PDB file of C-alpha atoms in Angstrom:
ATOM      1  CA  MET A   3      67.112  23.703 119.900  1.00 87.00           C
ATOM      2  CA  ALA A   4      68.186  20.434 118.264  1.00 93.00           C
ATOM      3  CA  ASN A   5      71.563  20.636 116.538  1.00 94.00           C
ATOM      4  CA  VAL A   6      72.362  16.960 115.867  1.00 96.00           C
ATOM      5  CA  GLY A   7      70.555  15.266 113.035  1.00 93.00           C
ATOM      6  CA  GLY A   8      70.448  12.424 110.550  1.00 93.00           C
ATOM      7  CA  ILE A   9      73.573  10.415 109.967  1.00 95.00           C
ATOM      8  CA  ASP A  10      75.344  12.265 112.793  1.00 96.00           C
ATOM      9  CA  ARG A  11      72.801  10.834 115.291  1.00 96.00           C
ATOM     10  CA  ILE A  12      73.184   7.308 113.932  1.00 97.00           C
ATOM     11  CA  LEU A  13      76.982   7.430 114.079  1.00 97.00           C
ATOM     12  CA  ARG A  14      76.909   8.855 117.614  1.00 97.00           C
ATOM     13  CA  ALA A  15      74.526   6.121 118.763  1.00 98.00           C
ATOM     14  CA  ILE A  16      76.696   3.348 117.279  1.00 98.00           C
ATOM     15  CA  LEU A  17      79.900   4.842 118.684  1.00 98.00           C
ATOM     16  CA  GLY A  18      78.347   5.453 122.106  1.00 98.00           C
ATOM     17  CA  ILE A  19      76.985   1.908 122.426  1.00 98.00           C
ATOM     18  CA  ALA A  20      80.235   0.385 121.162  1.00 98.00           C
ATOM     19  CA  LEU A  21      82.281   2.407 123.645  1.00 97.00           C
ATOM     20  CA  ILE A  22      79.997   1.450 126.527  1.00 98.00           C
ATOM     21  CA  VAL A  23      80.119  -2.258 125.659  1.00 97.00           C
ATOM     22  CA  TRP A  24      83.891  -2.233 125.188  1.00 97.00           C
ATOM     23  CA  SER A  25      84.605  -0.366 128.411  1.00 97.00           C
ATOM     24  CA  VAL A  26      82.309  -2.576 130.505  1.00 96.00           C
ATOM     25  CA  GLN A  27      84.051  -5.669 129.134  1.00 96.00           C
ATOM     26  CA  ALA A  28      87.491  -4.128 129.648  1.00 96.00           C
ATOM     27  CA  GLY A  29      86.592  -2.915 133.122  1.00 95.00           C
ATOM     28  CA  ASN A  30      87.554   0.713 132.665  1.00 96.00           C
ATOM     29  CA  PHE A  31      85.827   4.080 132.983  1.00 95.00           C
ATOM     30  CA  TRP A  32      85.444   5.030 129.299  1.00 96.00           C
ATOM     31  CA  TRP A  33      81.741   4.100 129.512  1.00 96.00           C
ATOM     32  CA  ILE A  34      81.184   7.644 130.804  1.00 97.00           C
ATOM     33  CA  LEU A  35      82.289   9.116 127.471  1.00 97.00           C
ATOM     34  CA  GLY A  36      80.169   6.524 125.665  1.00 98.00           C
ATOM     35  CA  ALA A  37      77.135   7.553 127.704  1.00 98.00           C
ATOM     36  CA  VAL A  38      77.698  11.233 126.876  1.00 97.00           C
ATOM     37  CA  ILE A  39      78.035  10.458 123.165  1.00 97.00           C
ATOM     38  CA  LEU A  40      74.914   8.282 123.257  1.00 98.00           C
ATOM     39  CA  GLY A  41      73.068  11.017 125.146  1.00 97.00           C
ATOM     40  CA  THR A  42      73.852  13.581 122.454  1.00 97.00           C
ATOM     41  CA  SER A  43      72.273  11.207 119.959  1.00 97.00           C
ATOM     42  CA  VAL A  44      69.156  10.588 122.035  1.00 97.00           C
ATOM     43  CA  PHE A  45      68.518  14.242 122.921  1.00 96.00           C
ATOM     44  CA  LYS A  46      69.627  15.630 119.502  1.00 95.00           C
ATOM     45  CA  PHE A  47      71.749  18.238 121.265  1.00 96.00           C
ATOM     46  CA  CYS A  48      75.513  18.680 121.480  1.00 96.00           C
ATOM     47  CA  LEU A  49      76.891  21.408 123.733  1.00 95.00           C
ATOM     48  CA  LEU A  50      80.127  21.602 121.735  1.00 95.00           C
ATOM     49  CA  TYR A  51      78.131  22.234 118.543  1.00 95.00           C
ATOM     50  CA  LYS A  52      76.225  24.974 120.375  1.00 95.00           C
ATOM     51  CA  LEU A  53      79.447  26.626 121.554  1.00 96.00           C
ATOM     52  CA  ILE A  54      80.993  26.716 118.073  1.00 97.00           C
ATOM     53  CA  GLY A  55      77.721  27.507 116.272  1.00 95.00           C
ATOM     54  CA  ALA A  56      77.566  24.277 114.272  1.00 95.00           C
ATOM     55  CA  SER A  57      74.558  22.138 113.427  1.00 95.00           C
ATOM     56  CA  THR A  58      73.911  18.968 111.412  1.00 95.00           C
ATOM     57  CA  ASP A  59      70.144  19.170 111.897  1.00 94.00           C
ATOM     58  CA  LYS A  60      68.017  20.264 108.948  1.00 89.00           C
ATOM     59  CA  PRO A  61      65.967  23.406 109.510  1.00 82.00           C
ATOM     60  CA  LYS A  62      62.238  22.880 110.033  1.00 79.00           C
ATOM     61  CA  GLY A  63      60.271  22.888 106.800  1.00 72.00           C
ATOM     62  CA  SER A  64      63.078  21.648 104.560  1.00 67.00           C
ATOM     63  CA  ALA A  65      62.668  18.415 102.634  1.00 61.00           C
TER      64      ALA A  65
END
């Protein structure tokens, strides 16, 4: 069921945390988007990827 893997997860985590920190300091509501992006990294699942049939996760059993 996972469709987010490797470098994609790392970039999402960095972007999500950065967006949360920036929006809390700026006092705006963009932290919600940051939390969603961070959540896709943590759970290895992106609904948009699922809808378009994309995946950056390696299939099980590949090196």
